[in-house]
Amino acid sequence: EKGGYEHFMLKEIHEQPKAVQDTLLRRIDDDGRICLDGISLTKEDLQNITKIYIVACGTAYHAGLIGKYAIEKMARIPVEIDVASEFRYRDPVIDEKTLFIAISQSGETLDTLAALREARSHGARILSVCNVVGSSVARESDDVFYTWAGPEIAVASTKAYTTQLVCMYLIALYLGDLTGNISREYYDHILEELLAMPDKIQQTLDKAPEIEELARHLYNRTQVFFIGRGVDSAVALEGSLKLKEISYINSFAIAAGELKHGTIALMEPETIVIALATQDRLFEKMYSNIVEVKARMAHVVSVAKEGNDKIEAESTEVIYIPQCDDEVTPILTVIPLQLFAYYVAKIKGEDIDKPRNLAKSVTVE
Ligand code: M6R
């Protein structure tokens, strides 16, 4: 049932090209436009929406962070994002002009479900992004945007995350189109970039031996930092969660620009810093942050787009991802981080598919 792979997690990591492809193709019609069959949100409905909340937990929350970037950029609607366990208890401002987006792989996460019910009771319209047909979150939503990841068995979420990202981009494009805030050229360009993703994910997966080698060097460290700017700061959170949940290494993610406000105090010789530097727009700023940590003798593993070899001067190792638009890099950037977490845990001999203290779906508060 593991299809020849040693663990479900590895199988699911390798299923990502197909999962992303399936999620995309379900929503693109013959004219190359996004079709939201079965979703009732109309242009008129949208005209009444003044604010969007995205609420989720764990990895799904990290996908939501990228969704906020995409929706604000493409649709120009303000988006607030929160973890479900906080949202429920903080008296958020919600009314019938609010669109509430819940993201949940299982559709059974109790905190997410309770947040959804709270939003509904204040009149919000509910759209969920979910991987399980007929799950509680799906049943209690006005509309459901399914991810087509197939069953995810490993506790550490991988293909659910990349397919949730695809949904967030599609929702952002769709809303951008309805609000008239994106040009046809940009819409077509991002869709093309998305359609190229399955191949580019595969090219990134092909680097697994290189990443396994890196894991072999670094598996016995006790502390790892993930840094990045823009969407890379959100991917940093996901890379850090993956590593800590299956390898039990104390990892910490921070927006690179925040380092100098405290965390840089922790840098000392050989501290491991995984620096995500995929954003062309922010490359020079990120480069300066890498120089700052390198000056403290940190061991810097950078993730950058192919062609940005300038980064090699300041990095101990560089993992390259294929060229693509800044907006959609998270789908690729996360791949080496998933593989790194996997190989570190494997070399340490941990129970990868069932890490200690964790359950696949968290149905308690
Ligand atoms: O089923 P859900 O997407 O609602 O689950 C949310 C989180 O519990 C889940 O993503 C968790 O953080 C994973 N173990 C992360 O790998």
Coordinates of C-alpha atoms and ligand atoms in Angstrom, one line a residue:
E1 CA 0.0 0.0 0.0
K2 CA 3.0 2.3 0.3
G3 CA 3.6 1.7 -3.4
G4 CA 7.2 0.6 -2.9
Y5 CA 8.1 3.5 -0.7
E6 CA 9.5 3.0 2.8
H7 CA 7.1 5.4 4.4
F8 CA 3.7 7.0 3.5
M9 CA 5.3 10.4 3.9
L10 CA 7.9 9.7 1.1
K11 CA 5.2 8.3 -1.1
E12 CA 3.0 11.3 -0.5
I13 CA 5.9 13.7 -1.2
H14 CA 6.4 12.0 -4.5
E15 CA 2.7 12.1 -5.4
Q16 CA 2.8 15.9 -5.5
P17 CA 3.2 16.3 -9.2
K18 CA 0.0 14.3 -9.8
A19 CA -1.9 15.8 -6.9
V20 CA -1.1 19.3 -8.1
Q21 CA -2.0 18.4 -11.6
D22 CA -5.4 16.8 -10.6
T23 CA -6.3 19.8 -8.4
L24 CA -5.5 22.2 -11.2
L25 CA -7.2 20.3 -14.1
R26 CA -10.5 20.0 -12.2
R27 CA -10.8 23.7 -12.2
I28 CA -9.6 24.8 -15.7
D29 CA -12.0 24.6 -18.6
D30 CA -11.2 24.2 -22.3
D31 CA -10.9 27.9 -22.8
G32 CA -8.1 28.1 -20.2
R33 CA -10.4 29.8 -17.6
I34 CA -11.0 28.8 -14.0
C35 CA -14.3 27.2 -13.6
L36 CA -15.9 27.0 -10.2
D37 CA -18.5 24.3 -10.9
G38 CA -20.5 23.7 -7.9
I39 CA -19.5 26.9 -6.2
S40 CA -22.3 29.4 -6.0
L41 CA -20.3 32.6 -5.2
T42 CA -21.3 35.2 -7.9
K43 CA -20.0 38.6 -8.9
E44 CA -23.0 40.2 -7.1
D45 CA -22.2 38.3 -3.9
L46 CA -18.6 39.4 -4.2
Q47 CA -19.6 43.0 -4.5
N48 CA -20.9 42.8 -1.0
I49 CA -17.8 41.2 0.4
T50 CA -15.6 43.8 2.2
K51 CA -13.3 41.4 4.0
I52 CA -12.0 37.9 3.9
Y53 CA -10.9 35.8 6.9
I54 CA -8.7 32.7 6.4
V55 CA -8.7 30.4 9.3
A56 CA -6.9 27.0 9.7
C57 CA -4.4 25.1 11.9
G58 CA -0.9 23.9 11.4
T59 CA 0.1 23.3 7.8
A60 CA -3.3 24.4 6.5
Y61 CA -2.7 27.7 8.2
H62 CA 0.7 28.0 6.5
A63 CA -1.1 27.5 3.1
G64 CA -3.5 30.2 4.2
L65 CA -0.7 32.7 4.7
I66 CA 0.3 32.3 1.1
G67 CA -3.4 32.7 0.2
K68 CA -3.5 36.0 1.9
Y69 CA -0.6 37.3 -0.2
A70 CA -2.2 36.0 -3.4
I71 CA -5.7 37.2 -2.7
E72 CA -4.7 40.7 -1.6
K73 CA -2.4 41.0 -4.6
M74 CA -4.8 39.7 -7.2
A75 CA -8.2 40.6 -5.9
R76 CA -7.4 43.7 -3.8
I77 CA -9.7 42.5 -1.0
P78 CA -8.3 42.8 2.6
V79 CA -7.5 39.4 4.1
E80 CA -7.1 38.6 7.8
I81 CA -5.6 35.3 8.7
D82 CA -5.7 33.5 12.0
V83 CA -5.1 30.1 13.6
A84 CA -8.5 28.6 14.4
S85 CA -7.8 28.2 18.2
E86 CA -7.2 31.9 18.5
F87 CA -9.9 33.1 16.1
R88 CA -12.6 31.4 18.1
Y89 CA -11.9 33.2 21.3
R90 CA -11.0 36.7 20.2
D91 CA -14.4 38.2 19.2
P92 CA -13.4 38.9 15.6
V93 CA -15.4 41.5 13.6
I94 CA -17.6 39.4 11.3
D95 CA -20.8 40.2 9.5
E96 CA -22.7 39.2 6.3
K97 CA -20.1 41.1 4.3
T98 CA -17.4 38.7 5.4
L99 CA -16.2 35.8 3.4
F100 CA -14.7 33.1 5.7
I101 CA -12.3 30.6 4.1
A102 CA -11.6 27.5 6.2
I103 CA -8.7 25.3 5.1
S104 CA -8.6 21.8 6.4
Q105 CA -7.2 18.6 4.8
S106 CA -9.2 16.3 7.0
G107 CA -12.2 18.5 7.4
E108 CA -12.5 17.2 10.9
T109 CA -10.2 19.5 12.9
L110 CA -12.3 20.6 15.8
D111 CA -10.8 24.1 16.2
T112 CA -11.3 24.9 12.5
L113 CA -14.9 23.6 12.6
A114 CA -15.7 25.6 15.7
A115 CA -14.3 28.8 14.1
L116 CA -16.4 28.1 11.0
R117 CA -19.5 27.8 13.2
E118 CA -18.6 31.0 15.0
A119 CA -18.2 32.8 11.7
R120 CA -21.5 31.4 10.4
S121 CA -23.4 32.4 13.4
H122 CA -22.4 36.0 12.7
G123 CA -23.6 35.8 9.1
A124 CA -20.4 35.2 7.2
R125 CA -20.4 33.3 4.0
I126 CA -18.4 30.1 4.2
L127 CA -16.0 28.7 1.6
S128 CA -13.9 25.8 2.6
V129 CA -10.8 24.3 1.0
C130 CA -10.9 20.6 2.0
N131 CA -9.5 17.2 0.9
V132 CA -12.2 14.9 2.2
V133 CA -15.6 14.8 0.5
G134 CA -18.5 14.8 3.0
S135 CA -16.3 15.8 6.0
S136 CA -17.7 18.0 8.7
V137 CA -16.1 21.2 7.4
A138 CA -17.3 20.4 3.9
R139 CA -20.8 19.7 5.0
E140 CA -21.1 22.9 7.0
S141 CA -19.8 25.2 4.3
D142 CA -21.8 27.2 1.7
D143 CA -19.2 26.2 -0.9
V144 CA -16.3 23.7 -1.0
F145 CA -13.2 23.9 -3.1
Y146 CA -11.8 20.4 -3.0
T147 CA -8.1 19.6 -3.1
W148 CA -7.5 16.4 -5.1
A149 CA -4.6 15.2 -3.2
G150 CA -6.0 11.7 -2.6
P151 CA -5.8 10.2 0.9
E152 CA -3.0 11.6 3.1
I153 CA -2.0 9.0 5.6
A154 CA 1.3 10.3 7.1
V155 CA 0.8 12.7 10.1
A156 CA 3.2 15.2 8.5
S157 CA 1.2 16.9 5.8
T158 CA 2.8 17.3 2.4
K159 CA 0.6 16.9 -0.7
A160 CA -2.3 18.5 1.1
Y161 CA -0.2 21.7 1.5
T162 CA 0.9 22.0 -2.1
T163 CA -2.7 21.3 -3.4
Q164 CA -4.1 23.8 -0.8
L165 CA -1.6 26.3 -2.3
V166 CA -3.0 25.6 -5.8
C167 CA -6.5 26.2 -4.5
M168 CA -5.5 29.5 -2.9
Y169 CA -4.0 30.7 -6.2
L170 CA -7.1 29.6 -8.2
I171 CA -9.4 31.4 -5.7
A172 CA -7.2 34.5 -5.8
L173 CA -7.3 34.5 -9.7
Y174 CA -11.0 33.9 -9.7
L175 CA -11.7 36.7 -7.2
G176 CA -9.3 39.0 -9.1
D177 CA -11.2 38.3 -12.3
L178 CA -14.6 38.9 -10.6
T179 CA -13.4 42.2 -9.0
G180 CA -11.7 43.2 -12.3
N181 CA -8.5 43.8 -10.4
I182 CA -6.2 41.7 -12.6
S183 CA -5.4 42.0 -16.2
R184 CA -6.1 39.2 -18.6
E185 CA -2.3 38.9 -19.3
Y186 CA -1.4 38.5 -15.7
Y187 CA -4.3 36.0 -15.2
D188 CA -3.1 33.9 -18.2
H189 CA 0.5 34.2 -17.0
I190 CA -0.1 32.9 -13.5
L191 CA -2.3 30.0 -14.9
E192 CA 0.5 29.1 -17.2
E193 CA 3.0 29.2 -14.4
L194 CA 0.7 26.9 -12.4
L195 CA 0.3 24.4 -15.2
A196 CA 4.1 24.2 -15.4
M197 CA 4.3 23.2 -11.8
P198 CA 3.8 19.4 -12.0
D199 CA 7.0 19.1 -14.1
K200 CA 8.9 21.6 -12.0
I201 CA 7.9 19.8 -8.8
Q202 CA 9.3 16.6 -10.4
Q203 CA 12.6 18.3 -11.3
T204 CA 12.8 19.4 -7.7
L205 CA 12.0 15.9 -6.4
D206 CA 14.8 14.6 -8.6
K207 CA 17.2 16.4 -6.2
A208 CA 16.3 14.0 -3.4
P209 CA 19.8 12.4 -3.3
E210 CA 21.4 15.8 -2.9
I211 CA 19.1 16.6 0.0
E212 CA 19.6 13.2 1.6
E213 CA 23.3 13.9 1.6
L214 CA 22.7 17.3 3.3
A215 CA 20.6 15.6 5.9
R216 CA 23.4 13.1 6.5
H217 CA 25.7 16.0 7.4
L218 CA 23.2 17.9 9.6
Y219 CA 21.0 15.3 11.2
N220 CA 22.7 15.5 14.6
R221 CA 22.3 19.2 15.1
T222 CA 20.0 20.4 17.9
Q223 CA 18.8 23.6 16.5
V224 CA 17.8 24.9 13.0
F225 CA 16.6 28.3 11.9
F226 CA 14.5 29.0 8.8
I227 CA 14.5 32.5 7.4
G228 CA 12.9 34.2 4.4
R229 CA 11.1 37.3 3.2
G230 CA 7.7 37.7 1.6
V231 CA 6.1 34.4 0.8
D232 CA 9.4 32.7 1.7
S233 CA 8.7 33.7 5.3
A234 CA 5.5 31.7 5.2
V235 CA 7.3 28.7 3.6
A236 CA 9.9 29.0 6.4
L237 CA 7.2 28.3 8.9
E238 CA 6.1 25.2 7.0
G239 CA 9.7 23.9 6.6
S240 CA 10.3 24.4 10.3
L241 CA 7.1 22.6 11.4
K242 CA 7.9 19.7 9.1
L243 CA 11.4 19.3 10.6
K244 CA 10.3 19.6 14.3
E245 CA 7.3 17.3 14.0
I246 CA 9.1 14.3 12.6
S247 CA 12.7 14.8 13.6
Y248 CA 12.2 16.4 17.0
I249 CA 14.9 19.0 16.3
N250 CA 14.2 22.4 17.8
S251 CA 13.5 24.5 14.8
F252 CA 12.4 28.1 14.5
A253 CA 11.2 30.2 11.6
I254 CA 11.4 33.9 11.3
A255 CA 10.9 36.7 8.7
A256 CA 14.5 37.5 7.8
G257 CA 14.0 41.2 8.3
E258 CA 13.0 40.6 12.0
L259 CA 16.3 38.8 12.8
K260 CA 18.0 42.0 13.8
H261 CA 15.3 42.7 16.3
G262 CA 16.3 39.9 18.6
T263 CA 16.8 36.5 17.2
I264 CA 20.2 37.2 15.6
A265 CA 21.6 37.1 19.2
L266 CA 21.3 33.3 18.9
M267 CA 23.6 33.0 15.9
E268 CA 27.0 31.5 16.7
P269 CA 29.5 29.5 14.7
E270 CA 27.9 26.5 13.0
T271 CA 24.3 27.5 13.8
I272 CA 22.2 26.0 10.9
V273 CA 20.3 28.6 9.0
I274 CA 18.1 27.5 6.1
A275 CA 17.7 30.7 4.1
L276 CA 14.9 30.8 1.5
A277 CA 15.9 33.4 -1.1
T278 CA 13.6 32.6 -4.0
Q279 CA 12.0 36.1 -4.4
D280 CA 13.6 38.1 -7.2
R281 CA 11.8 41.2 -5.9
L282 CA 13.4 40.8 -2.5
F283 CA 16.6 39.1 -3.5
E284 CA 19.0 42.0 -2.5
K285 CA 17.3 42.4 0.9
M286 CA 17.5 38.7 1.6
Y287 CA 21.1 38.6 0.4
S288 CA 22.0 41.2 3.1
N289 CA 20.2 39.1 5.7
I290 CA 22.3 36.1 4.7
V291 CA 25.5 38.2 4.9
E292 CA 24.5 39.1 8.4
V293 CA 24.1 35.5 9.6
K294 CA 27.2 34.4 7.7
A295 CA 29.2 37.1 9.4
R296 CA 28.3 35.2 12.7
M297 CA 29.8 32.1 11.1
A298 CA 26.4 30.4 10.7
H299 CA 26.2 27.3 8.4
V300 CA 23.9 28.7 5.7
V301 CA 21.9 26.4 3.4
S302 CA 20.2 28.6 0.8
V303 CA 17.3 27.8 -1.4
A304 CA 17.3 29.9 -4.6
K305 CA 16.1 29.9 -8.1
E306 CA 18.4 28.5 -10.8
G307 CA 20.6 31.2 -12.2
N308 CA 21.0 33.1 -8.9
D309 CA 24.4 31.8 -8.3
K310 CA 25.5 35.0 -6.6
I311 CA 24.2 33.4 -3.5
E312 CA 26.9 30.8 -3.5
A313 CA 29.5 33.3 -2.2
E314 CA 27.6 33.6 1.1
S315 CA 26.2 30.0 1.5
T316 CA 27.7 26.8 2.7
E317 CA 25.3 24.9 0.4
V318 CA 22.7 26.0 -2.2
I319 CA 19.6 24.0 -3.3
Y320 CA 18.3 25.3 -6.6
I321 CA 14.6 25.2 -7.6
P322 CA 13.5 25.8 -11.2
Q323 CA 12.8 29.3 -12.4
C324 CA 9.2 30.5 -12.0
D325 CA 7.2 33.6 -11.1
D326 CA 7.8 34.9 -7.5
E327 CA 4.2 34.5 -6.7
V328 CA 4.1 30.7 -7.1
T329 CA 7.5 29.7 -5.8
P330 CA 6.1 28.3 -2.5
I331 CA 4.9 25.2 -4.4
L332 CA 8.5 24.4 -5.2
T333 CA 10.4 25.9 -2.3
V334 CA 8.6 23.6 0.2
I335 CA 9.7 20.4 -1.7
P336 CA 13.4 20.4 -0.5
L337 CA 12.2 21.3 3.0
Q338 CA 9.8 18.3 3.1
L339 CA 12.6 16.0 1.8
F340 CA 15.1 17.4 4.3
A341 CA 12.7 16.8 7.3
Y342 CA 12.1 13.3 5.9
Y343 CA 15.7 12.3 5.5
V344 CA 16.8 13.8 8.9
A345 CA 14.0 11.8 10.6
K346 CA 14.9 8.7 8.7
I347 CA 18.6 8.9 9.5
K348 CA 17.7 9.5 13.1
G349 CA 15.6 6.4 13.0
E350 CA 12.3 8.1 14.1
D351 CA 8.8 6.8 13.5
I352 CA 8.2 9.1 10.5
D353 CA 4.6 8.3 9.7
K354 CA 3.5 8.4 13.3
P355 CA 5.5 10.9 15.2
R356 CA 5.2 11.0 19.0
N357 CA 2.4 13.0 20.6
L358 CA 0.6 13.8 17.3
A359 CA -2.6 12.6 15.7
K360 CA -3.4 12.8 12.0
S361 CA -6.6 14.7 12.7
V362 CA -7.0 16.7 15.8
T363 CA -10.6 16.3 16.9
V364 CA -10.1 17.6 20.4
E365 CA -9.6 21.2 21.7
Ligands
M6R1 O1 -6.8 18.3 8.7 P1 -6.3 19.7 8.9 O2 -5.7 20.3 7.7 O3 -7.4 20.6 9.5 O4 -5.1 19.6 9.9 C1 -4.5 20.8 10.4 C2 -3.2 20.4 11.2 O5 -3.5 19.6 12.3 C3 -2.2 19.7 10.3 O6 -1.9 20.4 9.2 C4 -0.9 19.5 11.1 O7 -0.3 20.7 11.4 C5 0.0 18.5 10.4 N1 0.5 17.5 11.3 C6 1.2 19.2 9.8 O8 2.1 18.4 9.2

